[in-house]
XYZ file of C-alpha atoms in Angstrom:
84
model
C 86.656 97.085 100.468
C 86.995 100.609 98.839
C 86.898 99.626 94.872
C 89.771 101.361 92.721
C 88.820 104.594 91.129
C 90.173 106.756 88.259
C 91.219 110.166 87.310
C 89.912 111.889 84.899
C 91.814 111.874 81.646
C 94.362 109.800 83.512
C 95.312 106.815 85.768
C 94.055 105.380 89.242
C 93.453 108.122 91.664
C 92.698 105.743 94.939
C 93.356 101.597 95.004
C 91.803 98.859 96.629
C 93.691 96.944 99.328
C 95.189 94.728 97.421
C 96.820 96.665 94.401
C 97.932 99.223 97.245
C 100.151 96.636 98.754
C 101.847 96.167 95.516
C 105.597 97.737 95.890
C 106.030 100.963 93.699
C 109.131 99.867 91.676
C 110.468 100.471 88.351
C 111.341 96.820 86.961
C 113.868 95.727 84.488
C 113.086 94.470 80.705
C 113.425 91.102 82.438
C 111.187 91.804 85.447
C 108.198 89.393 85.760
C 104.968 90.257 87.855
C 102.384 93.273 88.436
C 103.928 96.741 89.316
C 102.641 100.165 89.797
C 103.815 103.475 89.143
C 102.836 107.010 89.339
C 102.610 109.181 86.261
C 103.694 112.933 86.396
C 103.145 115.334 83.880
C 106.533 117.332 84.192
C 104.863 120.277 82.007
C 102.358 121.091 84.284
C 103.686 119.398 87.560
C 100.345 117.460 88.235
C 100.209 113.991 88.848
C 97.910 111.897 86.416
C 97.754 108.642 88.983
C 99.068 105.498 89.350
C 99.619 103.242 86.410
C 99.325 99.362 86.871
C 100.743 96.690 84.725
C 101.928 93.144 84.423
C 104.950 91.684 83.031
C 104.516 88.195 81.856
C 105.361 85.798 79.040
C 105.339 87.457 75.733
C 104.849 90.733 77.160
C 107.947 90.772 79.101
C 109.394 93.823 77.425
C 107.103 96.588 78.184
C 104.075 94.676 80.147
C 100.248 95.241 79.551
C 98.667 97.769 81.497
C 95.667 97.274 83.265
C 92.470 99.131 82.640
C 90.486 97.739 85.171
C 91.828 95.884 88.819
C 91.421 92.037 88.634
C 90.823 91.704 92.825
C 87.693 94.671 92.884
C 87.073 94.941 89.296
C 87.165 98.986 89.653
C 88.515 101.197 86.682
C 92.331 101.810 87.194
C 92.557 103.794 83.465
C 90.197 106.571 82.173
C 89.290 105.022 78.982
C 86.560 107.569 77.487
C 89.145 109.163 74.434
C 90.198 105.750 73.526
C 88.192 104.947 70.931
C 88.397 108.977 69.522
């Protein structure tokens, strides 16, 4: 099985078969579950990758972004600049 991998400075470039099967939809504030969205930089006109997040419980309004895939363990987000 192919693992998820991230784009440098962005989000997921490739997804494992489990994450790829998730519908690419924009949830409402009350929706629950795992969602994915394609992130686009409108200024440069380039794709930054696919963001994967979960909306459940106390994080229902905005959701939590996955840094690692819960199915294959691959990286879903480039975290090299987070600590700076």
